[in-house]
mmCIF file of C-alpha atoms in Angstrom:
data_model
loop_
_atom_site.group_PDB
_atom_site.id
_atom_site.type_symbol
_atom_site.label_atom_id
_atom_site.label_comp_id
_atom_site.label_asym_id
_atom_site.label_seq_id
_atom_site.Cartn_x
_atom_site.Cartn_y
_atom_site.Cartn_z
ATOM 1 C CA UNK O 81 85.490 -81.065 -45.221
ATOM 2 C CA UNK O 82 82.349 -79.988 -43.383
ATOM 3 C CA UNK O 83 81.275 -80.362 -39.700
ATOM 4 C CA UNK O 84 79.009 -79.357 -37.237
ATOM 5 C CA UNK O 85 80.715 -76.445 -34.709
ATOM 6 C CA UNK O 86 78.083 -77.910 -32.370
ATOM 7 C CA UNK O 87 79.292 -80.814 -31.522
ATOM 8 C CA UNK O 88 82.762 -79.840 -32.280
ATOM 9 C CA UNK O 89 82.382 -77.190 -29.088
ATOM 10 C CA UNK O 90 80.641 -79.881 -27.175
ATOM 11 C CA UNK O 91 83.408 -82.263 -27.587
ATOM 12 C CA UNK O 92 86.007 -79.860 -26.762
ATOM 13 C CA UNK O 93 83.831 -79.179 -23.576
ATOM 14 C CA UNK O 94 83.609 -82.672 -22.508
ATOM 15 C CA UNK O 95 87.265 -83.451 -22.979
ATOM 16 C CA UNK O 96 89.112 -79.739 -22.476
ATOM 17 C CA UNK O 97 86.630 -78.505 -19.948
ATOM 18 C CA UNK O 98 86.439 -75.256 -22.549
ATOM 19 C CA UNK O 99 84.503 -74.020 -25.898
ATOM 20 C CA UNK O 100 86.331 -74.772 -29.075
ATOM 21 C CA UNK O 101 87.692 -71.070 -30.285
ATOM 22 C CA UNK O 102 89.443 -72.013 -33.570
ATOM 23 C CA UNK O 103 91.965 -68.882 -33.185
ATOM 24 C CA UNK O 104 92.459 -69.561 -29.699
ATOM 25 C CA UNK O 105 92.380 -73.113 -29.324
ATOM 26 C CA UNK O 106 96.406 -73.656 -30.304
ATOM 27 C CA UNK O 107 97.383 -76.961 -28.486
ATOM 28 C CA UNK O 108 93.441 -78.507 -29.813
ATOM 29 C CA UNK O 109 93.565 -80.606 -32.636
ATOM 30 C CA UNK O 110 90.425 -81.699 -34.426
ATOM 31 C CA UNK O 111 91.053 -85.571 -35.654
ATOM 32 C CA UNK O 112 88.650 -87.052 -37.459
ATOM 33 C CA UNK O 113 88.972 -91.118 -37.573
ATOM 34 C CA UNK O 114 87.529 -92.278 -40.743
ATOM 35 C CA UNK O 115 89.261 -90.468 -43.218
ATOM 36 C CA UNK O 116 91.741 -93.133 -44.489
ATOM 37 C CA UNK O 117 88.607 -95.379 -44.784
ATOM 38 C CA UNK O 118 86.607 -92.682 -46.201
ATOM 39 C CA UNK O 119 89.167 -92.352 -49.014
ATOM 40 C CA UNK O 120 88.956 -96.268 -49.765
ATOM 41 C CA UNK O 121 85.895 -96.101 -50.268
ATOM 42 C CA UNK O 122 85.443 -93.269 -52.672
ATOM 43 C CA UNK O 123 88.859 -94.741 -54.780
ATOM 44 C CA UNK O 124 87.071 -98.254 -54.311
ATOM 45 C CA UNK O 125 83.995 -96.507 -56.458
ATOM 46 C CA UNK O 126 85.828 -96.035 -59.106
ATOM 47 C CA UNK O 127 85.880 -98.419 -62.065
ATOM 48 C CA UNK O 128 89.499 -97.176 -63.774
ATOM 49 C CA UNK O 129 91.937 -95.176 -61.988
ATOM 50 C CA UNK O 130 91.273 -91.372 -61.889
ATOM 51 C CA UNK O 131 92.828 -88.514 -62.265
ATOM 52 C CA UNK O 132 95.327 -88.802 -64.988
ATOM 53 C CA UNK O 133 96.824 -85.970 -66.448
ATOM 54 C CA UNK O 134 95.352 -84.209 -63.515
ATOM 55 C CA UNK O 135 96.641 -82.790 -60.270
ATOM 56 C CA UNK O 136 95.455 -82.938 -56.643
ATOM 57 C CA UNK O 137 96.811 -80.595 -53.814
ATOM 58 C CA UNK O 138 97.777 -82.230 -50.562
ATOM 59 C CA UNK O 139 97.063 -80.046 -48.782
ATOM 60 C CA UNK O 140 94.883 -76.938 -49.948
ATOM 61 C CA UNK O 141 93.234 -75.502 -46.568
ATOM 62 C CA UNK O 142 94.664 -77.339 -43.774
ATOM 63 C CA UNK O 143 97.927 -79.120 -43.628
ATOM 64 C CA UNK O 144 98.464 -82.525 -44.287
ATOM 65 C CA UNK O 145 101.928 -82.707 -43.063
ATOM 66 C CA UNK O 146 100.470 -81.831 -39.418
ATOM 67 C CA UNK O 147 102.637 -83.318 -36.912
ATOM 68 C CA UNK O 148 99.853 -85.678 -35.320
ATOM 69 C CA UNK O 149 98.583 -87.492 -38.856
ATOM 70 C CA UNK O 150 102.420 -87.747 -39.484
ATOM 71 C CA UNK O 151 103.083 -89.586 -36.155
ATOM 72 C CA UNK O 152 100.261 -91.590 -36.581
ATOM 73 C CA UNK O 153 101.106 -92.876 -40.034
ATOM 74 C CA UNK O 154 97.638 -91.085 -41.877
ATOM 75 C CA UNK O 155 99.858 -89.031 -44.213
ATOM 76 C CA UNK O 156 101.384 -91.580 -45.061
ATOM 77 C CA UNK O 157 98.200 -94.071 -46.140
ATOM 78 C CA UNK O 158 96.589 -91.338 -47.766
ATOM 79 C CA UNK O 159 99.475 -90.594 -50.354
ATOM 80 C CA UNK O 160 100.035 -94.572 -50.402
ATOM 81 C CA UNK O 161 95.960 -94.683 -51.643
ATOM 82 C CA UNK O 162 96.467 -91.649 -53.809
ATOM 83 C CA UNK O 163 100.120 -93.566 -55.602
ATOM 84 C CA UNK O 164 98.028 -96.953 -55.238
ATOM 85 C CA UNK O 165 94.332 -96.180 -56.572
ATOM 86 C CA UNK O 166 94.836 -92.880 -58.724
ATOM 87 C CA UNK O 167 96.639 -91.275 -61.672
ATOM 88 C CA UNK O 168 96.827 -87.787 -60.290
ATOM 89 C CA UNK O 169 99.954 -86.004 -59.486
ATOM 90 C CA UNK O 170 100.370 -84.840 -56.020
ATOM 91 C CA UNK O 171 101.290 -81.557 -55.167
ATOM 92 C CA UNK O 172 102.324 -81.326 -51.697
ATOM 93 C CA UNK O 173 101.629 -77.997 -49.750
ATOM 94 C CA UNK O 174 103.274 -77.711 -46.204
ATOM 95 C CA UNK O 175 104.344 -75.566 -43.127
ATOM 96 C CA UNK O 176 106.112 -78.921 -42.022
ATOM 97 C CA UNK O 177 109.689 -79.048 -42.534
ATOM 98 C CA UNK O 178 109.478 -83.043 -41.795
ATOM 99 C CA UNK O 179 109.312 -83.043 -45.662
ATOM 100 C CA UNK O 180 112.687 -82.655 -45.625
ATOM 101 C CA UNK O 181 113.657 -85.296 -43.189
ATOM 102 C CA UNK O 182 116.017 -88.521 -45.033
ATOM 103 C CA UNK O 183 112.552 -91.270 -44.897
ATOM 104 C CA UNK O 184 110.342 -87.922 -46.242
ATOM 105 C CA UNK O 185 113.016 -87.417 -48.984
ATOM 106 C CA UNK O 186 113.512 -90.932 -49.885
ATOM 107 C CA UNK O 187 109.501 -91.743 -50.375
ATOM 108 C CA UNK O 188 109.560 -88.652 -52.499
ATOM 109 C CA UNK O 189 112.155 -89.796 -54.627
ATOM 110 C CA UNK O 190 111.344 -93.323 -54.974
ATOM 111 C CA UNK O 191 107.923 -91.752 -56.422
ATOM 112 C CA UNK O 192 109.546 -88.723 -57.771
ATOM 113 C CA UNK O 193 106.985 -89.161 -60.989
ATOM 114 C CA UNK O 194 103.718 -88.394 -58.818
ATOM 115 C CA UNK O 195 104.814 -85.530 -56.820
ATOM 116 C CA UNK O 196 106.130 -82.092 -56.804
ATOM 117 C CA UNK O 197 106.702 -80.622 -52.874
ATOM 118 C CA UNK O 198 106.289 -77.216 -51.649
ATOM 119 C CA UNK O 199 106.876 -75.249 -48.182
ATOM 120 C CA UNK O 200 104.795 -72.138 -47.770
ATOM 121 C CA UNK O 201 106.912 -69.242 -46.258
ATOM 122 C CA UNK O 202 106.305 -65.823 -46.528
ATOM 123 C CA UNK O 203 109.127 -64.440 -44.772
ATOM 124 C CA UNK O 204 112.798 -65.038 -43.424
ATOM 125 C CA UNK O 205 112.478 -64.255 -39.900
ATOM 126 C CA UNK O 206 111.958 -66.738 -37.826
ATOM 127 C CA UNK O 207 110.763 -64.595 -34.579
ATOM 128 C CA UNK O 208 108.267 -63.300 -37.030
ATOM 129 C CA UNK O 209 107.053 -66.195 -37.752
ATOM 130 C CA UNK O 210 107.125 -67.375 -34.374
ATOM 131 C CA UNK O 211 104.801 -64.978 -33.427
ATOM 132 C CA UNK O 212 102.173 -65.585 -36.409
ATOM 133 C CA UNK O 213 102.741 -69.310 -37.529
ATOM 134 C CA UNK O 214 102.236 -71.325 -34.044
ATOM 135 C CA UNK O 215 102.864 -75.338 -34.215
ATOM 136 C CA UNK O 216 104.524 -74.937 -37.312
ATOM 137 C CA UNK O 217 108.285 -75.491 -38.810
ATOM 138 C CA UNK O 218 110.182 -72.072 -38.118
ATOM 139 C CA UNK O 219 111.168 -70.264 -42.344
ATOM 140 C CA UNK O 220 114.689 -71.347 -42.241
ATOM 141 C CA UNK O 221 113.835 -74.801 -41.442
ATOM 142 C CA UNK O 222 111.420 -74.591 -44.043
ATOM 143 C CA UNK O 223 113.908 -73.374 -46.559
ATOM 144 C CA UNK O 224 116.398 -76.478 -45.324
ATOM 145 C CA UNK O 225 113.722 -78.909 -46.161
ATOM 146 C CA UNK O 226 112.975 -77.464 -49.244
ATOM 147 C CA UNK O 227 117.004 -77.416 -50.103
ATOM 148 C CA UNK O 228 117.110 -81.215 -49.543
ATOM 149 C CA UNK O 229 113.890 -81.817 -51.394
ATOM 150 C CA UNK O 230 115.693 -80.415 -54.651
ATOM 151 C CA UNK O 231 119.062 -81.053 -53.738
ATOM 152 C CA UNK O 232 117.734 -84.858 -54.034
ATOM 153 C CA UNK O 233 116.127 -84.199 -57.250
ATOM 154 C CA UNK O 234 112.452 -84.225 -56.081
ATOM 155 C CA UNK O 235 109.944 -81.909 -57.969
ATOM 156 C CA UNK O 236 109.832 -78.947 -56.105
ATOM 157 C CA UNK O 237 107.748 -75.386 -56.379
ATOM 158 C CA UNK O 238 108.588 -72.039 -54.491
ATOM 159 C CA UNK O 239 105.039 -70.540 -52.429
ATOM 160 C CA UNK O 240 105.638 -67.586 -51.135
ATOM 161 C CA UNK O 241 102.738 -67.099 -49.286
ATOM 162 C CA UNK O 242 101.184 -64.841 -46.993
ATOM 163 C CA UNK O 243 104.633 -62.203 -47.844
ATOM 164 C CA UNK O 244 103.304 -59.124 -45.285
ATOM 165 C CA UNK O 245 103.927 -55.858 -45.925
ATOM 166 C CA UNK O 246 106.685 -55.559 -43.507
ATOM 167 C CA UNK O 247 108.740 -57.990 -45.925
ATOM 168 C CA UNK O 248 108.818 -54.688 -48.454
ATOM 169 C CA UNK O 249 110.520 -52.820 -45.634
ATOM 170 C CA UNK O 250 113.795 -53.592 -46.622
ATOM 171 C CA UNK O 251 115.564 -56.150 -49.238
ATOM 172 C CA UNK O 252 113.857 -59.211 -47.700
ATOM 173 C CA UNK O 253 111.340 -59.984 -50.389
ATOM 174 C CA UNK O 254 114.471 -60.479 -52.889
ATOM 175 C CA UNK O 255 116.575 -62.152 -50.356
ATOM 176 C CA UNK O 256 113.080 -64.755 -49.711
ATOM 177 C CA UNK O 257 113.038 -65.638 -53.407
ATOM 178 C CA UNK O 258 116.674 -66.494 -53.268
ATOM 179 C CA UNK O 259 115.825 -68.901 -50.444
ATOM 180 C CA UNK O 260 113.579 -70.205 -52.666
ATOM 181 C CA UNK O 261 115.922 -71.327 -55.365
ATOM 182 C CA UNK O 262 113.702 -70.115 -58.128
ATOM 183 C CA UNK O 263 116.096 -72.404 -60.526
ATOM 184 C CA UNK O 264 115.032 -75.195 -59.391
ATOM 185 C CA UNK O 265 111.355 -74.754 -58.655
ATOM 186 C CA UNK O 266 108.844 -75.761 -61.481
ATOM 187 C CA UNK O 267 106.519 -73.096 -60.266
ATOM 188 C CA UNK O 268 106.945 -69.978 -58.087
ATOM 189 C CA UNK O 269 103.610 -69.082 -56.444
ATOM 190 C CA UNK O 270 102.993 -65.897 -54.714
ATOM 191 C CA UNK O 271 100.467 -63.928 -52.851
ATOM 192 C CA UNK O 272 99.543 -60.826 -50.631
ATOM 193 C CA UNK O 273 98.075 -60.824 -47.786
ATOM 194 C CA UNK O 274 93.975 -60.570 -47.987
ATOM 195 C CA UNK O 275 91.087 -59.635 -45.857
ATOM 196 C CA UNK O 276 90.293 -62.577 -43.375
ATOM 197 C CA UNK O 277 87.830 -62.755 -40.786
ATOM 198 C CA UNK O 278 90.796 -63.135 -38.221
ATOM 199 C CA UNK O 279 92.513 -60.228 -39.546
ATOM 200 C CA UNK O 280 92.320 -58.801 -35.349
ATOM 201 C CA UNK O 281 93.480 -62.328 -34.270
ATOM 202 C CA UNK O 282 96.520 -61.895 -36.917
ATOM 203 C CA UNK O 283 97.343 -58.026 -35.661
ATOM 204 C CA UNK O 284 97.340 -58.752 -31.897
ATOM 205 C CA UNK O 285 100.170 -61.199 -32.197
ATOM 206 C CA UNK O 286 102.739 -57.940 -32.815
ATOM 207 C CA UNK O 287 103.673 -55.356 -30.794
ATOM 208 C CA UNK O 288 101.094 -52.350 -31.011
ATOM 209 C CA UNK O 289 103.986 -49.657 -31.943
ATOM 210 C CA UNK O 290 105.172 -52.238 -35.103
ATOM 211 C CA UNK O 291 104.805 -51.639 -38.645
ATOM 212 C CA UNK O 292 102.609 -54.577 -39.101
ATOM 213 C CA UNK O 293 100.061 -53.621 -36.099
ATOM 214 C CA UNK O 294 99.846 -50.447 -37.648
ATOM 215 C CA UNK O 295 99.573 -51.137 -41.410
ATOM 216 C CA UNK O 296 96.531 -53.864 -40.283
ATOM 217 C CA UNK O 297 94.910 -51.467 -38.699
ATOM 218 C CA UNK O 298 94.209 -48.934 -41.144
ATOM 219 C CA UNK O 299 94.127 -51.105 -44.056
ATOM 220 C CA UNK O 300 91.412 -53.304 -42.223
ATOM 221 C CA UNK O 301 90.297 -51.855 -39.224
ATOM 222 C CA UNK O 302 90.052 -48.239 -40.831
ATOM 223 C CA UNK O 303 89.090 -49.624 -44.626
ATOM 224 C CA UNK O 304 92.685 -48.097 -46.064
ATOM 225 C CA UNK O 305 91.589 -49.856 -49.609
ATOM 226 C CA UNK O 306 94.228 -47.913 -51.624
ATOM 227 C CA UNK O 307 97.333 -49.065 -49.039
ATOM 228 C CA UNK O 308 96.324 -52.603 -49.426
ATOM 229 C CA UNK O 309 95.568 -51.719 -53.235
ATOM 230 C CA UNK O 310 99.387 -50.196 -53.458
ATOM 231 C CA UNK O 311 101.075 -53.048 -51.442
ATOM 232 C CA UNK O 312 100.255 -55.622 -53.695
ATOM 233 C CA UNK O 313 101.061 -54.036 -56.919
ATOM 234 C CA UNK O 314 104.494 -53.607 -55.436
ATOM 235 C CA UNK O 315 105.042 -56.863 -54.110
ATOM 236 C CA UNK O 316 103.799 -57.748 -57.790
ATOM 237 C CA UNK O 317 106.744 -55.171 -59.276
ATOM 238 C CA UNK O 318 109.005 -56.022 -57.281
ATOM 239 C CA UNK O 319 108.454 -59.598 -58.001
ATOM 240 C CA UNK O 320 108.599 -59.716 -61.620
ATOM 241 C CA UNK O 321 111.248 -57.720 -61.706
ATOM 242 C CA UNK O 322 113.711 -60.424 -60.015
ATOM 243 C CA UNK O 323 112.106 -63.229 -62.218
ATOM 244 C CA UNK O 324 112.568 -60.710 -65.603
ATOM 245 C CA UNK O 325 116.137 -60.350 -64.261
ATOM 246 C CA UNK O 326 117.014 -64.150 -63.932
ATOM 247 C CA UNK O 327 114.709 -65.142 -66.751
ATOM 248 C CA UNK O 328 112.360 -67.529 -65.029
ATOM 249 C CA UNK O 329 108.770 -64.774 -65.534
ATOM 250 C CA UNK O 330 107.046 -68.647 -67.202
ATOM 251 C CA UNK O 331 107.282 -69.832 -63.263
ATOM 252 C CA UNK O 332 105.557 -66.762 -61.727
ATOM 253 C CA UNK O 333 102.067 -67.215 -60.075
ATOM 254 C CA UNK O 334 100.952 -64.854 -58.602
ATOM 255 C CA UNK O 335 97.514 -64.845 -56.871
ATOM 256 C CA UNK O 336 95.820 -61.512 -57.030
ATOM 257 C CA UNK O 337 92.171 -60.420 -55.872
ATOM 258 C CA UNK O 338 91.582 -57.435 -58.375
ATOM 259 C CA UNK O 339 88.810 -56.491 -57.295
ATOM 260 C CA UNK O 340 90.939 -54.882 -54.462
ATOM 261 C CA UNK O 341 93.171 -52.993 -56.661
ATOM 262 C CA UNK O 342 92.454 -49.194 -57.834
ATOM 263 C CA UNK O 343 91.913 -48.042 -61.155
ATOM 264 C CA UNK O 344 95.135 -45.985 -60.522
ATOM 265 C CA UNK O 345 97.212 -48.954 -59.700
ATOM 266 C CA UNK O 346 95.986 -51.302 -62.646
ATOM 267 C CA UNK O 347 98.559 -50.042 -65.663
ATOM 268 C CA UNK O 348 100.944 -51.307 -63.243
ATOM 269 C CA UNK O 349 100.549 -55.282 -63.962
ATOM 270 C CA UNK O 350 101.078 -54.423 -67.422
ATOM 271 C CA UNK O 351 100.210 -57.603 -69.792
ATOM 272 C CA UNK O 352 99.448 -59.618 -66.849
ATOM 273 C CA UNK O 353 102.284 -61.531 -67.175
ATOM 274 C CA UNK O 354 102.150 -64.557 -64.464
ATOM 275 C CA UNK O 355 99.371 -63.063 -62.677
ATOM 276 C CA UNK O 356 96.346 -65.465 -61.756
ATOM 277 C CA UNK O 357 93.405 -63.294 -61.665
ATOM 278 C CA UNK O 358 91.266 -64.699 -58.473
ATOM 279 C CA UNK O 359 88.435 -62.086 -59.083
ATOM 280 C CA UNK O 360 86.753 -63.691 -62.337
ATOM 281 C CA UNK O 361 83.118 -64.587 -63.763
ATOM 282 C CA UNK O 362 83.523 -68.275 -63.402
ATOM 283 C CA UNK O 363 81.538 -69.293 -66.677
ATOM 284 C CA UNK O 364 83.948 -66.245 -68.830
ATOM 285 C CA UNK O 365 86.677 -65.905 -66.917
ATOM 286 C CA UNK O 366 86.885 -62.624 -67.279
ATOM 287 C CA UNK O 367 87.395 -60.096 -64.446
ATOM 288 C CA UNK O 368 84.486 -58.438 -62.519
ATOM 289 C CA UNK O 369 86.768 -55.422 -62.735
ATOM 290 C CA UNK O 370 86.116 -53.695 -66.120
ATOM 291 C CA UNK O 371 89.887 -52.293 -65.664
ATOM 292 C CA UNK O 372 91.439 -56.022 -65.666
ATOM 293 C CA UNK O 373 89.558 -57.265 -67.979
ATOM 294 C CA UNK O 374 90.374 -54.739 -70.183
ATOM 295 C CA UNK O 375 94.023 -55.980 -69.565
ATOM 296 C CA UNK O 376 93.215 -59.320 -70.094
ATOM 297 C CA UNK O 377 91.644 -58.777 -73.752
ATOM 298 C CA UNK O 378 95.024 -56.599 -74.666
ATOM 299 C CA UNK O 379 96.884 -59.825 -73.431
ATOM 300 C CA UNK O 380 95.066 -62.096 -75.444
ATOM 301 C CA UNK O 381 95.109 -59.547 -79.053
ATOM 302 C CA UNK O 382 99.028 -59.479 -78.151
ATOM 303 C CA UNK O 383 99.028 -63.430 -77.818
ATOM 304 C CA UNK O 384 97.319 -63.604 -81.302
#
């Protein structure tokens, strides 16, 4: 969705008395009226139902389980349009544990068919999180939600997602994907952490003498391209390793910008197996780094 920061910071000026700073601006939320109707009319265009055999995220880049648009009944309308008026399947993406609440649960059942629910966490501890994830559901309320979501029977997947470096500290990582309940997730979707333009924004909400301060700072801040490079191949190892162990590797995505990795590092992903290469010629898709690529052709000769 696309709008003008002009009149986004003027608005915020007439009614806050302040600029609109989107990493500052925590209690502001940006509403934008029409969308229900904007929906009907782009369904109404259609002369047979679309989507089927396809799926649509709910919510990709901002979250549609925010707690205003669920108070206000928009979440719900927009899924009702997207049951009503489509054939897609809905796959839910959320930092909102109200996904998990008994009406949430029940809706989700009763239309168990079109959807399959998922709570991004990235790590267990909840001052963490705290810290990072402001005005959203704390991890372990996230991992209660998602607990009732399956333990009702509703399509679930696991995404963990942003897991920081600090989470490789110690037996956390392994100790997340339990959480998870791998078992009963039809995916598993992972990924590192990767450059953003609000990587200083992210780094001043720790302590400047903490691990992830530090590790920001010289990865990003310094242009450390072989520490980022080495963290995720071992969140990838260690990973795969847990899903080898329990035998659910088919599940594993795992979301990987290449073109970050070093040549050094690349024999370490092996035959690719559940890795989603991000990095790729769109019209080939194959890798713009000649090392994966060369990984992806030995995949495909073994496949043969």
């Amino acid at each position: 969705m696309r709008f003008s920061r002009t009149k986004i910071n003027q608005a915020a000026v007439d009614q806050c008395g302040s600029r609109f700073d989107p990493h500052r601006s925590e209690g502001l939320v940006i509403g934008f009226e029409d969308v229900v109707d904007a929906l009907k009319t782009e369904l109404h265009d259609h002369h047979h139902k679309p989507g089927k055999g396809m799926t649509v995220v709910y919510s990709q880049l901002t979250d549609g389980f925010s707690p205003t648009i669920v108070k206000d009944g928009t979440t719900r309308r927009i899924l009702n349009l997207l049951i009503d008026r489509t054939e897609y399947r809905i796959r839910v993406l959320t930092k909102n544990a109200v996904v998990g609440s008994p009406q949430w649960v029940r809706y989700f059942t009763k239309h168990a068919d079109r959807f399959v629910v998922g709570l991004s966490v990235g790590t267990l501890d909840d001052v963490f999180a705290k810290r990072l994830e402001k005005g959203t559901s704390l991890p372990s309320a996230r991992i209660r939600a998602l607990h009732r979501l399956q333990d009702a029977g509703v399509p679930t997947f696991g995404m963990l997602c942003p897991v920081f470096p600090s989470v490789l500290e110690s037996d956390e990582l392994e100790r997340l994907i339990a959480a998870v309940r791998p078992e009963f997730c039809e995916r598993v979707w992972s990924e590192p952490y990767n450059n953003r333009s609000n990587w200083r924004v992210v780094r001043d909400c720790f302590d400047r003498k903490s691990f992830t301060y530090d590790w920001l700072t010289r990865v990003y801040g310094e242009g450390n391209k072989l520490e980022w490079s080495q963290y995720a191949t071992n969140l990838y190892q260690r990973i795969i390793s847990v899903a080898k162990a329990e035998k659910w590797c088919d599940k594993l995505r795992y979301l990987l910008y290449e073109e970050g990795i070093a040549d050094s590092h690349v024999p370490d992903f092996g035959g690719l197996e559940g890795v989603l290469l991000q990095s790729i010629d769109k019209k080939t898709g194959i890798s713009v780094n000649p090392k994966f690529a060369e990984l992806q052709q030995r995949a495909q000769l073994t496949v043969a």
